mmCIF file of C-alpha atoms in Angstrom:
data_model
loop_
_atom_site.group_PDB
_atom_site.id
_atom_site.type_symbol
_atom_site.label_atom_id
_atom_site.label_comp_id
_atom_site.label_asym_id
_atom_site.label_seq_id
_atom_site.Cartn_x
_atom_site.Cartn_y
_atom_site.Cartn_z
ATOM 1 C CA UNK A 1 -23.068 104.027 49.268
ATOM 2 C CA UNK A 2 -19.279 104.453 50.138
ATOM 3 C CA UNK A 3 -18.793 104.871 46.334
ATOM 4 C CA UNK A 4 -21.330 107.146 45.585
ATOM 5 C CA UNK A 5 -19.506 109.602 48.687
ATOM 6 C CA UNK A 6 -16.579 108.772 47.809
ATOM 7 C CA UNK A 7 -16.036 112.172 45.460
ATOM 8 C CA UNK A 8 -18.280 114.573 48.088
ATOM 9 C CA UNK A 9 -15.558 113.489 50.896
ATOM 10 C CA UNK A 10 -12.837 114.785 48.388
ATOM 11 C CA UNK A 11 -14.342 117.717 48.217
ATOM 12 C CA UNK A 12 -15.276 118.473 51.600
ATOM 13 C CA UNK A 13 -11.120 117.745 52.147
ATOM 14 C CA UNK A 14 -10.655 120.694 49.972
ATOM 15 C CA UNK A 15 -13.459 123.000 51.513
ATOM 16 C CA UNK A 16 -12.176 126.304 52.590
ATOM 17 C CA UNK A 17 -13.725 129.998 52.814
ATOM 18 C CA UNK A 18 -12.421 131.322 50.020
ATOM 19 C CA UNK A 19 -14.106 128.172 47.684
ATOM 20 C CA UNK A 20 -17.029 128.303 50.143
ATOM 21 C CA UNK A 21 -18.005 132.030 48.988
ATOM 22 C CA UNK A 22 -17.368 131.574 44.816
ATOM 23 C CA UNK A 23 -18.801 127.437 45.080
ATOM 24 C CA UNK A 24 -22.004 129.394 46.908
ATOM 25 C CA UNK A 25 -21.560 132.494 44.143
ATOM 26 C CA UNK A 26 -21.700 129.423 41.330
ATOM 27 C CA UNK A 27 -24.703 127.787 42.593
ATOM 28 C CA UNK A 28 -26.942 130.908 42.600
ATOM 29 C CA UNK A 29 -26.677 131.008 38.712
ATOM 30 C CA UNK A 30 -28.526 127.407 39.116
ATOM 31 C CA UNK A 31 -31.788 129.320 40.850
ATOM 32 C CA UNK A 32 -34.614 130.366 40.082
ATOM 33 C CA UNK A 33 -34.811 134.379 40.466
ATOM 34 C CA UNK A 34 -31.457 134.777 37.745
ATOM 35 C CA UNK A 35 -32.471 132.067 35.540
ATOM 36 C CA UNK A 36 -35.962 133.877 35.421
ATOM 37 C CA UNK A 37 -34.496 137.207 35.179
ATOM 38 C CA UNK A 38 -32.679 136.469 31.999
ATOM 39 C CA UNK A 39 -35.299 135.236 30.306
ATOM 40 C CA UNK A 40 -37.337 138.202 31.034
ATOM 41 C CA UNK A 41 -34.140 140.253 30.007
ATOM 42 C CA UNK A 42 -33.811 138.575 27.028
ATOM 43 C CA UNK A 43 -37.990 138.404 25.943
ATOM 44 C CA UNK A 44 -38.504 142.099 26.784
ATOM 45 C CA UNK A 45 -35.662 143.355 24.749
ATOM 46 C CA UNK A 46 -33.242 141.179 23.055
ATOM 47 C CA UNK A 47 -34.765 137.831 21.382
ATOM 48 C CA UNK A 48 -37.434 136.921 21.991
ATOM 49 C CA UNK A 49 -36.927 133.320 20.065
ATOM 50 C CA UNK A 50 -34.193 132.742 21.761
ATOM 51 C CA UNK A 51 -36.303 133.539 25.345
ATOM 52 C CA UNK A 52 -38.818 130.835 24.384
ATOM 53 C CA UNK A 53 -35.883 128.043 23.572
ATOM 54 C CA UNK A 54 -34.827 128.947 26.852
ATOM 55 C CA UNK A 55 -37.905 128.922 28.446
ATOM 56 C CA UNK A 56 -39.027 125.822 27.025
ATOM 57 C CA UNK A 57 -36.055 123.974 27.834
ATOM 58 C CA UNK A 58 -36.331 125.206 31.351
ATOM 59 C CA UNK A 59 -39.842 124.499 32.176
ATOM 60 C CA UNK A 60 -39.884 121.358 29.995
ATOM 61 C CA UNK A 61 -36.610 119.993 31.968
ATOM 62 C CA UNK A 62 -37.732 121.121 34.911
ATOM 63 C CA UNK A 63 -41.469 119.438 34.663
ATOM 64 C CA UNK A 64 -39.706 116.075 33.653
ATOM 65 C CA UNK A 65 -37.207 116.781 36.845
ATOM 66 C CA UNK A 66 -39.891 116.792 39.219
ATOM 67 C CA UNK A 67 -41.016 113.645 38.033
ATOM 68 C CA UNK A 68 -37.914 111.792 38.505
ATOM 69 C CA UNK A 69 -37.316 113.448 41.713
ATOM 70 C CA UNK A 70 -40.813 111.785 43.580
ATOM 71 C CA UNK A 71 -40.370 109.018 41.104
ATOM 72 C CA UNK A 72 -37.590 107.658 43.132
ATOM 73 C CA UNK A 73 -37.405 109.569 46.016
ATOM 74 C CA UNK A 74 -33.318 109.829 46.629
ATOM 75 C CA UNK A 75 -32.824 111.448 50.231
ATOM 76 C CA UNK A 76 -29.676 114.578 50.185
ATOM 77 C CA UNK A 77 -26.605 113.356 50.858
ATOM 78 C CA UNK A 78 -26.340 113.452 54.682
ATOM 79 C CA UNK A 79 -29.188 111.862 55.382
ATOM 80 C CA UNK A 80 -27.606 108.759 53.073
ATOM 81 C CA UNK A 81 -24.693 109.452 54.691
ATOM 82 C CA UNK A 82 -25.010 110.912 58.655
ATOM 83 C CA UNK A 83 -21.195 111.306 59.059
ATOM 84 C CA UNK A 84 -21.289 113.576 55.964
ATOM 85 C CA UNK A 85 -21.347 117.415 56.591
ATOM 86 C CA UNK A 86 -22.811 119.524 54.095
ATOM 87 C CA UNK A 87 -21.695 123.187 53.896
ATOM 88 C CA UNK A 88 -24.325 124.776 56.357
ATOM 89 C CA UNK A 89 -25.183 128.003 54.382
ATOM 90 C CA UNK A 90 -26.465 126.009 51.246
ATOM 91 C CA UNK A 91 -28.625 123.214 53.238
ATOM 92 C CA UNK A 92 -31.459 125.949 53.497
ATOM 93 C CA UNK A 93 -31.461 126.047 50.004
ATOM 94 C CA UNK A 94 -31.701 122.078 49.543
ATOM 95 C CA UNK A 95 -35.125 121.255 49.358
ATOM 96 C CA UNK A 96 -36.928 118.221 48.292
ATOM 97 C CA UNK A 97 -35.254 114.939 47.107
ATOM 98 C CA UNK A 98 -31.805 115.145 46.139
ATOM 99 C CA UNK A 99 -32.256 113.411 42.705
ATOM 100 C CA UNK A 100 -31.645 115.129 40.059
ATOM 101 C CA UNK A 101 -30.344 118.141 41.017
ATOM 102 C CA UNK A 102 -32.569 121.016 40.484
ATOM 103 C CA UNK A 103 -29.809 124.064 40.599
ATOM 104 C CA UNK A 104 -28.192 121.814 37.524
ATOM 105 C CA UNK A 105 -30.775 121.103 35.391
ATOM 106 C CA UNK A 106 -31.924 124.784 35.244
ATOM 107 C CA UNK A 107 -28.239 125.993 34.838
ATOM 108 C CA UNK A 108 -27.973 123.655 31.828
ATOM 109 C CA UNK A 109 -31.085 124.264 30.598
ATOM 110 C CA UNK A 110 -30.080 128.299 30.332
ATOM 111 C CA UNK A 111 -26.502 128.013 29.464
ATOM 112 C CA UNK A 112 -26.654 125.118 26.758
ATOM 113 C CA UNK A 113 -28.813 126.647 25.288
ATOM 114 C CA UNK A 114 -27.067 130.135 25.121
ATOM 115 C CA UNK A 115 -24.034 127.893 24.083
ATOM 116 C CA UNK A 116 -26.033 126.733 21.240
ATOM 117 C CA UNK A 117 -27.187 130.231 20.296
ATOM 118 C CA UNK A 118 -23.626 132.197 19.969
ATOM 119 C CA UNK A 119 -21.414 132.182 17.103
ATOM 120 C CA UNK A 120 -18.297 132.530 18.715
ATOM 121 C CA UNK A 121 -16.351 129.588 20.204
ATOM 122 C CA UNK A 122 -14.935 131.345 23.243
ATOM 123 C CA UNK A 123 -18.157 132.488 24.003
ATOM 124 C CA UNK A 124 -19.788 128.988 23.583
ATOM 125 C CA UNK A 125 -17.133 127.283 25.900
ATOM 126 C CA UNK A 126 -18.125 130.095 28.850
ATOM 127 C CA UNK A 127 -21.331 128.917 28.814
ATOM 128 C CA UNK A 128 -20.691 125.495 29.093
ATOM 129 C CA UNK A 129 -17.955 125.887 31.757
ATOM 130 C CA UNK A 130 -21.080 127.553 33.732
ATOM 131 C CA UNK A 131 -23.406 125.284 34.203
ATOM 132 C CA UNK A 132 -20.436 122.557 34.493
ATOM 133 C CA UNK A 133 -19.289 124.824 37.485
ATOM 134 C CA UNK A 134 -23.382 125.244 38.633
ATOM 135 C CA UNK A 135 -23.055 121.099 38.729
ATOM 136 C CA UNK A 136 -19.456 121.090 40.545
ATOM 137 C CA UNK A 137 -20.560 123.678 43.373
ATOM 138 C CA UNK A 138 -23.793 121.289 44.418
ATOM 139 C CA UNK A 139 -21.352 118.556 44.827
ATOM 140 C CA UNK A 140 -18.708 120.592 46.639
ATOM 141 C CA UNK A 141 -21.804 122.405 48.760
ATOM 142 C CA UNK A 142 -22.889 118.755 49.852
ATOM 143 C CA UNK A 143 -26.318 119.089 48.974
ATOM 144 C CA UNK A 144 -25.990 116.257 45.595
ATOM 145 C CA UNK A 145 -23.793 113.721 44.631
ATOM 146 C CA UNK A 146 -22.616 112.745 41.195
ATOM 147 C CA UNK A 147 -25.351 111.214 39.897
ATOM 148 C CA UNK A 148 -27.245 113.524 40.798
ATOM 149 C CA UNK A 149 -25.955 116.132 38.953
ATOM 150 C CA UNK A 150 -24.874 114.068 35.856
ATOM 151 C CA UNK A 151 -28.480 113.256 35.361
ATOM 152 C CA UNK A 152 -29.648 116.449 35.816
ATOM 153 C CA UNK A 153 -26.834 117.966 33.203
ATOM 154 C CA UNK A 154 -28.300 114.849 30.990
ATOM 155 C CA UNK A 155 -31.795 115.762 31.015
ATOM 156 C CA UNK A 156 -31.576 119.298 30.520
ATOM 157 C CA UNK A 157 -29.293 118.819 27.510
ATOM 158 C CA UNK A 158 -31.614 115.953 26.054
ATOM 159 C CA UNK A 159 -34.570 118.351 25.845
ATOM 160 C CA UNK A 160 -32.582 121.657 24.833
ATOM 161 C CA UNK A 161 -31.118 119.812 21.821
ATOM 162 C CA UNK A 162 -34.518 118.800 21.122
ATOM 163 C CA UNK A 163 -35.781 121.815 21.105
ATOM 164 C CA UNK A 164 -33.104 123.348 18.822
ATOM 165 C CA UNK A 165 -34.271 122.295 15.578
ATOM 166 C CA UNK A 166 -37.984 122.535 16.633
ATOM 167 C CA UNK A 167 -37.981 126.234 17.038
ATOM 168 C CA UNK A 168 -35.823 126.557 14.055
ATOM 169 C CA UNK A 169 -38.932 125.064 12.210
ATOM 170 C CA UNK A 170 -41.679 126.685 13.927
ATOM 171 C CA UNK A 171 -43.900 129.478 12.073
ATOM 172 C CA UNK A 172 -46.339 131.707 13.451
ATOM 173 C CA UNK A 173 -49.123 128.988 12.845
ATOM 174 C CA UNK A 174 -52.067 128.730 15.213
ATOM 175 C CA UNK A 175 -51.712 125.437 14.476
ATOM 176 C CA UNK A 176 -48.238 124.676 15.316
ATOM 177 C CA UNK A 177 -48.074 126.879 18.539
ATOM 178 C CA UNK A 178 -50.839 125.789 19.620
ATOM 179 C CA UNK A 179 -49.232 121.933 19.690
ATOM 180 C CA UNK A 180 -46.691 123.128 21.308
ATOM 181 C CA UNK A 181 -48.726 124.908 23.945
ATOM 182 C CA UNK A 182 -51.038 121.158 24.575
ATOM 183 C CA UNK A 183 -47.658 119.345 24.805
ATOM 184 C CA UNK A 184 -46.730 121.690 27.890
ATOM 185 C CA UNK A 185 -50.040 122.051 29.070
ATOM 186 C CA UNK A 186 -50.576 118.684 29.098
ATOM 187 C CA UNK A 187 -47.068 117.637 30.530
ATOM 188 C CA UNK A 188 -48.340 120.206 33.779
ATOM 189 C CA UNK A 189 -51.143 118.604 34.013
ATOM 190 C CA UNK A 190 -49.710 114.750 34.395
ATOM 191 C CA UNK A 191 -47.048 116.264 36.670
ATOM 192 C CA UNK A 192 -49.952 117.448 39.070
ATOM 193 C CA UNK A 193 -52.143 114.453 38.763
ATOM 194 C CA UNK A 194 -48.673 112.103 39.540
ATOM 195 C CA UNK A 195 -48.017 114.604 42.938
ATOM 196 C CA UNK A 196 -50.997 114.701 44.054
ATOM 197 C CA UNK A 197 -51.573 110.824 43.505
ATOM 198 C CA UNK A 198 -48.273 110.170 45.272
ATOM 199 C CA UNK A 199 -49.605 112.588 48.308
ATOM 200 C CA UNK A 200 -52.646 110.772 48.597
ATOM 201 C CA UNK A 201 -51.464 107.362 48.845
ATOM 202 C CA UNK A 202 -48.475 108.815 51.416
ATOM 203 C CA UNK A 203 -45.979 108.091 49.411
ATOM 204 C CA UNK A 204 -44.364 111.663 49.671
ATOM 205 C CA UNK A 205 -45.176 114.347 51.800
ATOM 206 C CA UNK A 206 -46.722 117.552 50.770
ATOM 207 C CA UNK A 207 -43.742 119.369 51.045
ATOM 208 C CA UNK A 208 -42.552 117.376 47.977
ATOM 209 C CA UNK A 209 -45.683 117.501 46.156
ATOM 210 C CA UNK A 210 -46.012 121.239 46.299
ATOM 211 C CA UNK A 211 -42.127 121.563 44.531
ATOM 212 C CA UNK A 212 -44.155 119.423 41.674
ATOM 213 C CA UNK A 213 -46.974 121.798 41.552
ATOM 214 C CA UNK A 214 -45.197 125.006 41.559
ATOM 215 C CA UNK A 215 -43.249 124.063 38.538
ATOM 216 C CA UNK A 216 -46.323 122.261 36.765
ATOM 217 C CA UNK A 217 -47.865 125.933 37.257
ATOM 218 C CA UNK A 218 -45.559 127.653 35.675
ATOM 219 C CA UNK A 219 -45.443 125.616 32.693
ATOM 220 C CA UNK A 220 -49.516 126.345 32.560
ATOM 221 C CA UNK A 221 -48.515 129.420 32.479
ATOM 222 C CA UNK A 222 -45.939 129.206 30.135
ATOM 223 C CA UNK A 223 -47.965 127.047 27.550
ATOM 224 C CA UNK A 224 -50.860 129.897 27.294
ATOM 225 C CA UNK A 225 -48.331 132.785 27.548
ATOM 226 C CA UNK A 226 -46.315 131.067 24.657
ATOM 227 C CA UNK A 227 -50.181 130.938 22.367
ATOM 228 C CA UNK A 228 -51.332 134.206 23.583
ATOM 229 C CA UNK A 229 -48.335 136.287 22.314
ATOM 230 C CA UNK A 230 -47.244 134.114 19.471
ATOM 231 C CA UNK A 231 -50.315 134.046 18.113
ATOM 232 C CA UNK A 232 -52.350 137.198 18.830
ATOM 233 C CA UNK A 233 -49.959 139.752 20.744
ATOM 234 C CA UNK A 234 -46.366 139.639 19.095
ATOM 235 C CA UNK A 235 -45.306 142.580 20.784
ATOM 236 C CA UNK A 236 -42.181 144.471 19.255
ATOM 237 C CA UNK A 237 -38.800 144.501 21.347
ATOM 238 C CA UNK A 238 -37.801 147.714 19.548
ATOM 239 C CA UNK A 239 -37.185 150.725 21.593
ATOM 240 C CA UNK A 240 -34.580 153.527 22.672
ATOM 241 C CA UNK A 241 -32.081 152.238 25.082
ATOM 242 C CA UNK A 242 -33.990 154.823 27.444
ATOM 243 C CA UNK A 243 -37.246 152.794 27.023
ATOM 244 C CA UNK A 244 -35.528 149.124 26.590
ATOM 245 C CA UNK A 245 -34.226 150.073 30.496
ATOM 246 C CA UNK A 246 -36.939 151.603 31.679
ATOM 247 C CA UNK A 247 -39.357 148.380 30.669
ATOM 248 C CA UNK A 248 -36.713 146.201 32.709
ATOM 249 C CA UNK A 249 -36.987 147.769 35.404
ATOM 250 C CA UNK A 250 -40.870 148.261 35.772
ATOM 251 C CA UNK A 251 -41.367 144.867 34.163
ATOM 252 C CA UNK A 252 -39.065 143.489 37.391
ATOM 253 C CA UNK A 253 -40.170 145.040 39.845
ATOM 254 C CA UNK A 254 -43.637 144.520 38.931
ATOM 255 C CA UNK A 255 -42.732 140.948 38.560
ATOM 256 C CA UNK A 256 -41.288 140.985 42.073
ATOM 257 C CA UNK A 257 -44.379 142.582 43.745
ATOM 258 C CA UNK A 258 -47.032 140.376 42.038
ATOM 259 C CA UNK A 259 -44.719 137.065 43.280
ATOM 260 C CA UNK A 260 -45.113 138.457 46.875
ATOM 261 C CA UNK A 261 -49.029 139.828 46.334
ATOM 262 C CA UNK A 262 -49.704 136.501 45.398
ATOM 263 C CA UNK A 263 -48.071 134.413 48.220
ATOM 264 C CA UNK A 264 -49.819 136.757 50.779
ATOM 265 C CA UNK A 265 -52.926 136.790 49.385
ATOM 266 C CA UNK A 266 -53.159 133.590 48.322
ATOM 267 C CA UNK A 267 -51.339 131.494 50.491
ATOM 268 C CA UNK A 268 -49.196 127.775 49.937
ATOM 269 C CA UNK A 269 -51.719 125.469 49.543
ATOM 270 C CA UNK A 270 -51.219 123.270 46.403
ATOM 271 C CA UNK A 271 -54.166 125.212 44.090
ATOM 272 C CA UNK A 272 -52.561 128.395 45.486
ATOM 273 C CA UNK A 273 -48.810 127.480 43.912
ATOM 274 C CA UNK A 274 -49.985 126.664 40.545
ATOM 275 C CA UNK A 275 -52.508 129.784 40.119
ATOM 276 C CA UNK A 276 -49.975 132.423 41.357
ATOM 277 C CA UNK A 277 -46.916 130.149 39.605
ATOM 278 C CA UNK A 278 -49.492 129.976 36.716
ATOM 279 C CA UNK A 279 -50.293 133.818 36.671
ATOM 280 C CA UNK A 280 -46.572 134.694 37.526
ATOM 281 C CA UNK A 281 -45.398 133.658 34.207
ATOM 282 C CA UNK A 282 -48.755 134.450 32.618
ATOM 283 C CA UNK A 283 -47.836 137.609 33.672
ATOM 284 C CA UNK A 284 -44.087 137.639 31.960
ATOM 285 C CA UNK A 285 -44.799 136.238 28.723
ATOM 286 C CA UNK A 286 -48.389 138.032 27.965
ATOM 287 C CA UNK A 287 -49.545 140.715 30.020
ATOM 288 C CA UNK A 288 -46.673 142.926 30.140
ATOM 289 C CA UNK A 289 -46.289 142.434 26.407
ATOM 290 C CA UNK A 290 -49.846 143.273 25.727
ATOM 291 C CA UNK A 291 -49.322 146.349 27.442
ATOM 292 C CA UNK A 292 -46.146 147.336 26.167
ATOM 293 C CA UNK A 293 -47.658 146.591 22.392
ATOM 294 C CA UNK A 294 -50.207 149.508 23.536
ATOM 295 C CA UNK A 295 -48.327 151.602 25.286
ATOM 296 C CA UNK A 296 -46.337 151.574 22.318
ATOM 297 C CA UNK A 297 -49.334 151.928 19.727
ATOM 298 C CA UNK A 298 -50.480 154.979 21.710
ATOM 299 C CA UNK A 299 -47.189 156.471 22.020
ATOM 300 C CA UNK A 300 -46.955 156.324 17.906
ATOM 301 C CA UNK A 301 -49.866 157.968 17.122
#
């Protein structure tokens, strides 16, 4: 244990308000709300290939994630540790078992793939110094260690460079999207069935099991957004920078409202996180594109 703290000491040697505020500013790009936002960004009106890679690698990372994280159940680092102070405004944050890191895996998962995307060198080596610095501020915050975040970086590289040549190769095939939909799909579905397994036995609390089955909804979500608008929709991202603005916004704020709609109306209960998780990003990848595709076909006529 002493060499496993050993680096999260350093740091907390170094800790001072000035690194407190951009370490804090750095670990926000790992959540959920910006990673999400970009992809929405990106689907509604700049690529919407390059949305999917990122989507897939995100929920597809994340979904594996989850697994290793009640798989072996490794407790933040100042409960390992109880002389070890964490920086208090980021323990809120910190929730569920500490490994792999969460924040890092969707950082990685975004920028790698970005990296992978962009032509130009300097570009490619931003993006890669971000979610390096996404890994470095949950280390300095105190809320994962090393291997934590190394794992994390790992995993969410593994499956975007996977993923590369796949959608490189993919067509607009029923067939083919629709593989790629059951893979997901089914991937949610094991994720649930291992949670809720691991809750029943008391293995992990429900806490733990409902961080599982919020991200096992999304990808459900995912997986029939992906076949509904590859397949059937295929909405255009053409517009006037007037309109490619205005659908941002409403498309956001929508977004927004629906994600607190849902939690009031339908509560936290495990079946309530994957149906409004489920819906959410139903919601993103389908039913805003559906009616932007009409709004657009009326507006042409």
């Amino acid at each position: 244990m002493v060499s496993r703290m050993d680096f999260l000491y350093f740091l907390e040697g170094i800790r001072n308000p000035v690194l407190d505020v951009f370490f804090q500013f750095c670990t926000y790009l790992g959540q959920e709300i910006p990673v999400l936002a970009v992809i929405c960004v990106l689907f509604w009106c700049v690529n919407k290939t390059l949305a999917y890679q990122i989507g897939l690698s995100f929920f597809g990372s994340g979904l594996l994630l989850q697994n290793l994280k009640i798989t072996f159940r490794i407790d933040r680092p100042w409960v390992l540790d109880p002389d070890f102070e964490p920086v208090a405004s980021a323990v809120p944050a910190a929730t569920g078992y500490s490994f792999p890191s969460g924040h890092t895996q969707s950082a990685t998962a975004l920028f790698s793939t970005l990296a992978l995307y962009v032509k130009r060198k300097g570009l490619k080596i931003v993006f890669t110094v971000c979610f390096l610095l996404v890994g470095l501020s949950r280390m300095y915050l105190g809320v994962h260690t090393p291997k934590d975040v190394c794992v994390a970086i790992l995993l969410a590289l593994a499956v975007t460079l996977i993923l590369n040549p796949v959608m490189k190769r993919l067509t607009d095939s029923k067939i083919q999207n629709g593989v790629v939909s059951l893979i997901l799909a089914a991937l949610s579905a094991a994720t649930i069935f291992y949670a809720c397994f691991l809750l029943n036995q008391g293995t992990i609390e429900e806490s733990y099991a409902l961080d599982c089955c919020k991200a096992a909804g999304a990808g459900f979500g995912f997986a029939l957004g992906w076949f509904l608008e590859r397949c059937y929709i295929q909405f255009s991202i053409e517009g006037s920078l007037r309109f490619q603005v205005g659908k941002t916004v409403v498309g956001l704020a929508v977004t927004l409202c629906l994600k607190l709609l849902f939690k009031a109306v339908l509560g936290s209960s495990i079946p309530a996180e994957i149906l409004q998780n489920a819906l959410l990003v139903l919601w993103i990848l389908a039913a805003y594109p559906f009616l932007l595709k009409r709004y657009q076909t009326t507006r042409g006529k």
